[in-house]
Short mmCIF file of C-alpha atoms and ligand atoms in Angstrom, two decimals:
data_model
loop_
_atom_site.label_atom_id
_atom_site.label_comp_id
_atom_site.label_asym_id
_atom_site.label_seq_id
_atom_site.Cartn_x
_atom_site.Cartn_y
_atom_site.Cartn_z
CA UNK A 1 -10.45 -12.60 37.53
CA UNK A 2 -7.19 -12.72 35.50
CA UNK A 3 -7.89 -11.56 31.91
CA UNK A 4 -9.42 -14.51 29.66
CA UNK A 5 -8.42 -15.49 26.03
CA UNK A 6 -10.75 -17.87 23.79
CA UNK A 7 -8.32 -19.85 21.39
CA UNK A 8 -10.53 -21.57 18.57
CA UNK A 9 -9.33 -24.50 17.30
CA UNK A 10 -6.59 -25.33 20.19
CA UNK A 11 -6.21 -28.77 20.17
CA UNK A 12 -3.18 -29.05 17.83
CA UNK A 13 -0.88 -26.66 16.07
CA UNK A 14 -0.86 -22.87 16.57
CA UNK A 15 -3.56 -22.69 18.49
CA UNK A 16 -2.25 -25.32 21.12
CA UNK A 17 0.83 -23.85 21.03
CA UNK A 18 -0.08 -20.54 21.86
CA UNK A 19 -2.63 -21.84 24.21
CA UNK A 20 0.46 -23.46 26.03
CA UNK A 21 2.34 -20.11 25.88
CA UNK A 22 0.02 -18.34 27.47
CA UNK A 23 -1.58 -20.57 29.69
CA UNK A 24 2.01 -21.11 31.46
CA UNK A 25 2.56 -17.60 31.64
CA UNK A 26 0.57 -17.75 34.82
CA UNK A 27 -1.41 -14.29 33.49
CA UNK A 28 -4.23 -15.68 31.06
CA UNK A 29 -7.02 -18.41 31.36
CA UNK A 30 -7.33 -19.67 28.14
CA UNK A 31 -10.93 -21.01 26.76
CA UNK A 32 -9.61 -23.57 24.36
CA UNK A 33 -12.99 -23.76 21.68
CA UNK A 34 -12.69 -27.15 20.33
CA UNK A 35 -15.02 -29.35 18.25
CA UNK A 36 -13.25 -32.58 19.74
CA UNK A 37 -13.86 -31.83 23.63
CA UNK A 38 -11.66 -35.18 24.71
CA UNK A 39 -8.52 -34.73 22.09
CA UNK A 40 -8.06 -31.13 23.49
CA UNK A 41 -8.07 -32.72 27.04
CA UNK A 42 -5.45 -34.91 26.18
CA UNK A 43 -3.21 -32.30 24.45
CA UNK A 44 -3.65 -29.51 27.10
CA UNK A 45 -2.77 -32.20 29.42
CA UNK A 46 0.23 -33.69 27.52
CA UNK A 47 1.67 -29.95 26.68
CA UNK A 48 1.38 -29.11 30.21
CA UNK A 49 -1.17 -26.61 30.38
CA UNK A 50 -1.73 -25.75 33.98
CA UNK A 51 -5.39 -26.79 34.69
CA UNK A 52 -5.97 -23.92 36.76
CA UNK A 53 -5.27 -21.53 33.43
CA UNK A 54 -7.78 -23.23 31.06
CA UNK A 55 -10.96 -24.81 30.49
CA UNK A 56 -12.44 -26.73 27.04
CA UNK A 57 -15.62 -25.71 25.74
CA UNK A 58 -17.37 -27.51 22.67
CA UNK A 59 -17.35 -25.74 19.58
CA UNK A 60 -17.74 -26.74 16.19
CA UNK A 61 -17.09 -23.92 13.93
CA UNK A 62 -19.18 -25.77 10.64
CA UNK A 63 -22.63 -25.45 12.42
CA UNK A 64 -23.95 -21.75 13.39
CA UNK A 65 -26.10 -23.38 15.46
CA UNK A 66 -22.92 -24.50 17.83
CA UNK A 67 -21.55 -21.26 17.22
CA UNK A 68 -24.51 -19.91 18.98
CA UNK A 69 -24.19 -22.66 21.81
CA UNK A 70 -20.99 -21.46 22.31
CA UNK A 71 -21.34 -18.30 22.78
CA UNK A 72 -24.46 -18.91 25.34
CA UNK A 73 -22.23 -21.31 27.47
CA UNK A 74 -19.05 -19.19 27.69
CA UNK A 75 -21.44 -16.62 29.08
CA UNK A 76 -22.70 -18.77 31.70
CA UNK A 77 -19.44 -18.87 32.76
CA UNK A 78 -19.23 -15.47 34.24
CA UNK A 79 -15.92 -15.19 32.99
CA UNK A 80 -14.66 -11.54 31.62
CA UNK A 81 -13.45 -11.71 27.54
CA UNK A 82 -10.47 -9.77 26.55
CA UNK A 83 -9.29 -11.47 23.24
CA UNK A 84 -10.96 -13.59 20.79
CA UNK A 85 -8.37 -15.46 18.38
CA UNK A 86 -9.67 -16.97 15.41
CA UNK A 87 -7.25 -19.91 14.55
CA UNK A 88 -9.17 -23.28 13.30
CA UNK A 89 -8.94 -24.01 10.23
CA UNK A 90 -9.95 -27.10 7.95
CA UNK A 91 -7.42 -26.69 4.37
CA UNK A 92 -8.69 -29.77 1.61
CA UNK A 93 -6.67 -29.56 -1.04
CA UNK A 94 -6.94 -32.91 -2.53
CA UNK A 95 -10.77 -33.12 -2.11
CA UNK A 96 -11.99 -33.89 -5.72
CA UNK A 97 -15.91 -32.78 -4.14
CA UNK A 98 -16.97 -30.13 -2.21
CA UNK A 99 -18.30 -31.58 1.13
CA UNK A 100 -21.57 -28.92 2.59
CA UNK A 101 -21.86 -28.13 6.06
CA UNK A 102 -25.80 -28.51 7.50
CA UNK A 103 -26.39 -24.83 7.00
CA UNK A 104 -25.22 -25.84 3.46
CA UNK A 105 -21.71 -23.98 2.70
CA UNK A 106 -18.85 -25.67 1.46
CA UNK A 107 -16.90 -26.66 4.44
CA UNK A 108 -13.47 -24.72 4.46
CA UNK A 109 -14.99 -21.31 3.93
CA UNK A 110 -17.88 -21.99 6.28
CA UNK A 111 -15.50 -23.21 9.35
CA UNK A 112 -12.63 -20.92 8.42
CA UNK A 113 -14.33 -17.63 7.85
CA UNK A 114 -18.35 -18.18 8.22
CA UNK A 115 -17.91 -19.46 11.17
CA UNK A 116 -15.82 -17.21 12.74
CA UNK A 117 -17.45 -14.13 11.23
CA UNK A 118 -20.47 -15.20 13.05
CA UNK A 119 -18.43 -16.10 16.82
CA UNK A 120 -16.92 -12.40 16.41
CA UNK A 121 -19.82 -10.53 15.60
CA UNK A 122 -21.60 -11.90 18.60
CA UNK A 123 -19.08 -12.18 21.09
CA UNK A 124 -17.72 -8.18 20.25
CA UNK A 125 -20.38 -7.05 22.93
CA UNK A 126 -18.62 -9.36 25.29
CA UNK A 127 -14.95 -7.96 24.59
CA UNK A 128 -16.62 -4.27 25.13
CA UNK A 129 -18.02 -4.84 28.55
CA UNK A 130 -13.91 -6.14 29.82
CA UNK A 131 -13.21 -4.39 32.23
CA UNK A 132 -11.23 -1.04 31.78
CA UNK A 133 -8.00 -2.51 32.17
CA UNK A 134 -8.53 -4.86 29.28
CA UNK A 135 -6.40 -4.96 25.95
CA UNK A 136 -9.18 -5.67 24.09
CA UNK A 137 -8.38 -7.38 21.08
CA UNK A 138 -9.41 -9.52 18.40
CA UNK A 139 -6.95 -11.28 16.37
CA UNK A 140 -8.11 -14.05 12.99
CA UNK A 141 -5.27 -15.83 11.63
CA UNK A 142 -4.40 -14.90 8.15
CA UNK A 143 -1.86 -16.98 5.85
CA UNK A 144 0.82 -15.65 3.28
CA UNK A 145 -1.42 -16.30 0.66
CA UNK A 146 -3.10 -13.02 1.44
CA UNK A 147 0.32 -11.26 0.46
CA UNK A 148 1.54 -11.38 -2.80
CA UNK A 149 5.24 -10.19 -1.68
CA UNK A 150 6.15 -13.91 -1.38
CA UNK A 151 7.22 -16.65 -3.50
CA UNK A 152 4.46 -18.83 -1.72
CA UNK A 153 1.62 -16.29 -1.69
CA UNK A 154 2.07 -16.47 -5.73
CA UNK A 155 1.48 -20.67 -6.21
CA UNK A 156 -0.96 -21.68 -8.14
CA UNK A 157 -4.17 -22.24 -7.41
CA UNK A 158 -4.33 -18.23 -6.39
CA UNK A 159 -6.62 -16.92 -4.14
CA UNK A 160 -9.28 -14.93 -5.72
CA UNK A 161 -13.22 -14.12 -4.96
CA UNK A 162 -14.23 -12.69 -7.94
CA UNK A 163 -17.17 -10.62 -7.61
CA UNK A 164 -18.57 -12.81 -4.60
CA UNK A 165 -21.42 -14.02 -6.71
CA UNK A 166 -21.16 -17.42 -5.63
CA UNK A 167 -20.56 -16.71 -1.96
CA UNK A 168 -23.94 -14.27 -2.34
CA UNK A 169 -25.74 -17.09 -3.97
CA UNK A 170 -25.92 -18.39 -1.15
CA UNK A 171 -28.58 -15.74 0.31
CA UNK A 172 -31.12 -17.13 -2.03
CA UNK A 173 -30.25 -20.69 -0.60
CA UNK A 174 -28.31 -22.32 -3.80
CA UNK A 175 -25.20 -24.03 -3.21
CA UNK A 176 -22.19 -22.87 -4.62
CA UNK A 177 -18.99 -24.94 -3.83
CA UNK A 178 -16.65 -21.84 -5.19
CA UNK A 179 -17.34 -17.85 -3.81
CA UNK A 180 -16.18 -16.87 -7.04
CA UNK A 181 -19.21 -19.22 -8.60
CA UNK A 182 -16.29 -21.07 -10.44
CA UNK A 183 -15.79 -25.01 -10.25
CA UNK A 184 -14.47 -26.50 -7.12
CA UNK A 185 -10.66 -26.59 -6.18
CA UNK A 186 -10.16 -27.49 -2.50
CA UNK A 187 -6.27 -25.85 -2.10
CA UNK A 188 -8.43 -22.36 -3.61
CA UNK A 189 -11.69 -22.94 -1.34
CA UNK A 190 -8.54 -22.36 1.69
CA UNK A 191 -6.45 -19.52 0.14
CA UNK A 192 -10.24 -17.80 -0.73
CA UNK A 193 -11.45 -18.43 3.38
CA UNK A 194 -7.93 -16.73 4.45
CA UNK A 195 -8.79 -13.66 2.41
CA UNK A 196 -12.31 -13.83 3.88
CA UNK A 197 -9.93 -14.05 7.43
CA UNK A 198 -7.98 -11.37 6.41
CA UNK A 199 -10.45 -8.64 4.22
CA UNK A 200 -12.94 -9.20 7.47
CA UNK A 201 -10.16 -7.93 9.97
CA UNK A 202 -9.45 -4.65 8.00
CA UNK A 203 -13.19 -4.35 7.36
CA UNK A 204 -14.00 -4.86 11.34
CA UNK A 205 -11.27 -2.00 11.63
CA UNK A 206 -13.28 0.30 9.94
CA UNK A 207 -16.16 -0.17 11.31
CA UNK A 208 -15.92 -0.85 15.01
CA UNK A 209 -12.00 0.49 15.93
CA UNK A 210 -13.46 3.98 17.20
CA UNK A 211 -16.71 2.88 17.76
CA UNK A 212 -15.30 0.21 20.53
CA UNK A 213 -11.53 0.88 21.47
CA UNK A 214 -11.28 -3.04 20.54
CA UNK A 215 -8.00 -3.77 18.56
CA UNK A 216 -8.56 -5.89 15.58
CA UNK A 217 -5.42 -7.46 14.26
CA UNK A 218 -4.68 -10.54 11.44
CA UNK A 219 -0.97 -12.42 11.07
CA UNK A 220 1.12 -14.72 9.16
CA UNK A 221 3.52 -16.48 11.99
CA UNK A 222 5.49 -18.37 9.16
CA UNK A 223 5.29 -21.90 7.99
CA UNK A 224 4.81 -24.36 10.39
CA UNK A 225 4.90 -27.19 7.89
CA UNK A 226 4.17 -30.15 9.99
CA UNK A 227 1.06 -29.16 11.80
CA UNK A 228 -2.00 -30.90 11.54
CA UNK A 229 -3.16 -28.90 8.87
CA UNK A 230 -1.54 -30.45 5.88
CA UNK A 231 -3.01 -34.17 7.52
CA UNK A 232 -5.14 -34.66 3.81
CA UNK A 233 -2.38 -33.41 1.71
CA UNK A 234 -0.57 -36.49 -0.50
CA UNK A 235 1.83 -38.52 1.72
CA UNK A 236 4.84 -36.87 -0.52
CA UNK A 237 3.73 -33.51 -0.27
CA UNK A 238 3.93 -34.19 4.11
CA UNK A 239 7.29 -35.81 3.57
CA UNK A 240 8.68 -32.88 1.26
CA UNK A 241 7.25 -29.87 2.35
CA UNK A 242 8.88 -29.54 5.65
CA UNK A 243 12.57 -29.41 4.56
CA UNK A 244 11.76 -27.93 1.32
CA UNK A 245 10.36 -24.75 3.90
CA UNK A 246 13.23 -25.20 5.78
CA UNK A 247 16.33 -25.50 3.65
CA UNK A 248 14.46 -23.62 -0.12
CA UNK A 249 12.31 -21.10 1.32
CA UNK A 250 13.48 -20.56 4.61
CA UNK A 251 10.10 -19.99 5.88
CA UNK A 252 9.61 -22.61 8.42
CA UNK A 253 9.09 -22.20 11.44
CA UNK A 254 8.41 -24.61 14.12
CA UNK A 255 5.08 -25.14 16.32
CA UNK A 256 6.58 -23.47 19.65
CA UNK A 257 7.42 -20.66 17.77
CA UNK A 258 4.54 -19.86 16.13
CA UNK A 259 2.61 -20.63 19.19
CA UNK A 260 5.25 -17.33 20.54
CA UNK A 261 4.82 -15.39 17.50
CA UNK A 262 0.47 -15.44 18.47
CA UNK A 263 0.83 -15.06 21.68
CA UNK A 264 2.83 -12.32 21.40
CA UNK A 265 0.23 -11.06 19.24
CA UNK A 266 -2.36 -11.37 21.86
CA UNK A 267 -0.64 -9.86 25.12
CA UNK A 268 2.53 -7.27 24.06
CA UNK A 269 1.41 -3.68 24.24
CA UNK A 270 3.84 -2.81 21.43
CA UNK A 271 1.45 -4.82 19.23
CA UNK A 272 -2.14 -3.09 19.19
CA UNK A 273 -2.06 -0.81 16.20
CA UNK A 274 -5.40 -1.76 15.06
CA UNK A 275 -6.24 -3.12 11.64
CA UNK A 276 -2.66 -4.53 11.25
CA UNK A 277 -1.43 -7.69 9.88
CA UNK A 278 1.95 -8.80 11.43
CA UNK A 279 4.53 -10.84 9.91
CA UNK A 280 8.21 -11.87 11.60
CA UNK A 281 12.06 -11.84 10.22
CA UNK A 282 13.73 -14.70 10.57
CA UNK A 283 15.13 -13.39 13.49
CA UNK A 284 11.90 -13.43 15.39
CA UNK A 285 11.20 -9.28 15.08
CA UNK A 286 7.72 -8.80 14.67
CA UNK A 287 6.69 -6.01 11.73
CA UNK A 288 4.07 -4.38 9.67
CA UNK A 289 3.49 -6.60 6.38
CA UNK A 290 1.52 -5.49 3.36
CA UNK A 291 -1.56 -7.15 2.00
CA UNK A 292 -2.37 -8.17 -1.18
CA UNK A 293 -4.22 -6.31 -3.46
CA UNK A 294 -7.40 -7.96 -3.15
CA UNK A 295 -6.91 -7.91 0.49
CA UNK A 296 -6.84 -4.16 0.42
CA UNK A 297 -9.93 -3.64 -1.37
CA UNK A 298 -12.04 -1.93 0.58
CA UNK A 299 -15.16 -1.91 -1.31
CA UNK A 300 -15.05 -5.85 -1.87
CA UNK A 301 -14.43 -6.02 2.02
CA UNK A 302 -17.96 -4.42 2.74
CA UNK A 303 -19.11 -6.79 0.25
CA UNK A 304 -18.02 -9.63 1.71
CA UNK A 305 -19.18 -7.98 5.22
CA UNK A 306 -22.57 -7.26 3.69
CA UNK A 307 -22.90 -10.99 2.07
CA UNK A 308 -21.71 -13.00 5.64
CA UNK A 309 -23.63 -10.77 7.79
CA UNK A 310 -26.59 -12.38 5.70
CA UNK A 311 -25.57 -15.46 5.76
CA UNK A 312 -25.22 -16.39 9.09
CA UNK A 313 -28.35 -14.53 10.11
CA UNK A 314 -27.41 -11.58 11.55
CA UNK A 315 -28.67 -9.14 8.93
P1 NDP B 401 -4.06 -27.69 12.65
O1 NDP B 401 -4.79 -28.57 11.71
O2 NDP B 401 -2.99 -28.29 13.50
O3 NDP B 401 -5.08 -26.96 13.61
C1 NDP B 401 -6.36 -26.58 13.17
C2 NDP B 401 -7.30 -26.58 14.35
O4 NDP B 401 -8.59 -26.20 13.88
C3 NDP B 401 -7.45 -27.95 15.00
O5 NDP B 401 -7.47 -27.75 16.39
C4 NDP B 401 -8.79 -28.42 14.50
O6 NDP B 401 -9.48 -29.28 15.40
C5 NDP B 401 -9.52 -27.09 14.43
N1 NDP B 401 -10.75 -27.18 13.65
C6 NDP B 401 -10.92 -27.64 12.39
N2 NDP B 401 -12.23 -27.61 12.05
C7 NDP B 401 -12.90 -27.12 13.12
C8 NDP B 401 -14.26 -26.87 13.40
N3 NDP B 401 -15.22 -27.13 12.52
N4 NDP B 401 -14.59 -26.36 14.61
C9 NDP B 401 -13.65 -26.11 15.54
N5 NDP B 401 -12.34 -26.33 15.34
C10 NDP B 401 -11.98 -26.84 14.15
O7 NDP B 401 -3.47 -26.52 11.75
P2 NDP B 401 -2.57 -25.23 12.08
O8 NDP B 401 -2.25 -25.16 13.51
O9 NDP B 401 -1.49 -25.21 11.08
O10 NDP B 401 -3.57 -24.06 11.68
C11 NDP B 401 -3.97 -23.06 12.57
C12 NDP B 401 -4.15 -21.74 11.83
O11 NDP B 401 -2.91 -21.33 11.27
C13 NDP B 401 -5.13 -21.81 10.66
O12 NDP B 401 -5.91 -20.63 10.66
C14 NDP B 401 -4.23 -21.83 9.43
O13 NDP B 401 -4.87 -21.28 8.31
C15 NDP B 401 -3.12 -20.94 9.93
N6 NDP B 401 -1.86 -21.04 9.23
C16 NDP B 401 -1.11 -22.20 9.27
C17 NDP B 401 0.08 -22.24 8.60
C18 NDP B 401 0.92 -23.47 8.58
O14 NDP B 401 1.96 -23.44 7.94
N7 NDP B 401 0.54 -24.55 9.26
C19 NDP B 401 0.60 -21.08 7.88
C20 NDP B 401 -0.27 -19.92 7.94
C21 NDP B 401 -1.43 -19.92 8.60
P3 NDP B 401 -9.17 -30.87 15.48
O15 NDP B 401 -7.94 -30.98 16.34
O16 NDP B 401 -10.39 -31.40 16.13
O17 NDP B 401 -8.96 -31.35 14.09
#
């Protein structure tokens, strides 16, 4: 069996694009995980994804209950898992409500990081038992916003979790729209899930690295400003923001490349320092980038570790 990648979220943006890159390649088969089973048909088909290389399995990242599903079918398919990337991702910013998933979390941080908390704890056991050739690896996409060494990972509304206390009031089944138990801002609810994405890598690091020999890595591939994501953003904002990243910030970068940049991520053996989050120049060169400082905290890590594992039933 050739070595298998699950992509989540695949059917547009990064993840299709990487899904593409590797799929060609000839050396992966790529599990795209998709909520919408017949739109990722028709965009692995129309980005020419040999059918040989992949298959589409359901998955809806808002419901634990299809994250379980998941995880039982992709196991029926006797295939071998060698790296897990964690890529959907819902971003709201103009919601004026919080919208609740059935398990009853607000719906950005429950697809973007409950959700995928939840797929890698449970499919870790699968990524061990690859075979010994295996690069091993499990990657969640982070977002600039985690790094404060940019002009963009400073805009207002910042990122910040507080003490957790509305993410962990959660445990005793009250909603709270905000995980730092403040009033809801849909642009913050995203930049809070990516530091979930991003605190949860560094925390799986130090918990499972030596324990398993898995590698567990987070990135920032650049803006790719006209990707799906930014689809409930003001009609302005869609219009500006790509040559304003282009031209201003020089941060763009477009949807093939990106797609390169997390591939690369996934197969190049000069990438699997473990509990690294990788960043490129604008010429392409992949490097070590620094986290924020709430991304660095350890302690609030194992907190949020300690809160999710509850959450989503594990603990
Ligand atoms: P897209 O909106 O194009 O892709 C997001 C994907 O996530 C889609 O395939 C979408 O499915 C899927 N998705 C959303 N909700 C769920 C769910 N409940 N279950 C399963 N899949 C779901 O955005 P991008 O490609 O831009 O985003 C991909 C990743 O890149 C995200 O993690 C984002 O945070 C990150 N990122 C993006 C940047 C950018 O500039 N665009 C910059 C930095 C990071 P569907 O097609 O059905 O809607």
């Amino acid at each position: 069996q050739k070595p298998t990648v699950i992509i989540t979220g695949a059917s547009s943006g990064l993840g299709l694009a990487a899904a593409r890159a590797l799929g060609q390649s000839g050396d992966w088969h790529v599990v795209m995980a998709c909520r919408d089973f017949s739109k990722a048909a028709s965009a692995a088909a129309a980005a020419g994804i040999p059918k040989a290389n992949r298959t589409i399995m359901h998955l809806d990242l808002a419901s634990f209950d299809s994250v379980r599903q998941f995880v039982d079918n992709f196991r029926n398919s006797g295939r071998r898992l060698d790296v897990l990337v964690c890529n959907a991702a819902v971003y709201l910013p103009t919601a004026k409500e919080p919208t609740f998933t059935a398990d009853g979390y607000e719906l950005s941080v429950a697809t973007n990081h409950l959700g995928h908390f939840l797929l890698t704890n449970l499919l870790l056991e699968d990524i061990q038992n690859a075979p010994a050739d295996s690069l091993k690896r499990v990657i969640i996409v982070g977002s600039i916003t985690g790094n404060t060494n940019t002009l963009a990972g400073n805009v207002p509304p910042k990122a910040d979790l507080g003490d957790l206390r509305g993410l962990a009031s959660g445990i005793d089944g009250r909603i709270a729209p905000m995980i730092n138990g403040g009033d809801f801002d849909g642009a913050k609810a995203y930049k809070d899930s990516k530091v979930c994405n991003m605190l949860t890598v560094r925390e799986l690091h130090r918990r499972l690295h030596d324990k398993t020999g898995i590698t567990f890595s987070s990135l920032y591939p650049g803006c790719i400003a006209e990707t799906g994501l930014f689809r409930n953003h003001i009609p302005l904002f869609r219009t500006l923001f790509p040559p304003f990243q282009k031209y201003i910030t020089k941060g763009y970068v477009s949807e093939e490349e990106a797609g390169k940049r997390l591939a690369q991520v996934v197969y190049d053996p000069k990438l699997s320092k473990s509990g690294t989050y990788w960043s490129w120049s604008n010429d392409s060169e992949s490097f070590e980038n620094q986290v924020s400082e709430e991304v660095s905290d350890g302690a609030k890590g194992q907190k949020l570790w300690e809160i999710s594992e509850k959450l989503v039933g594990l603990a």
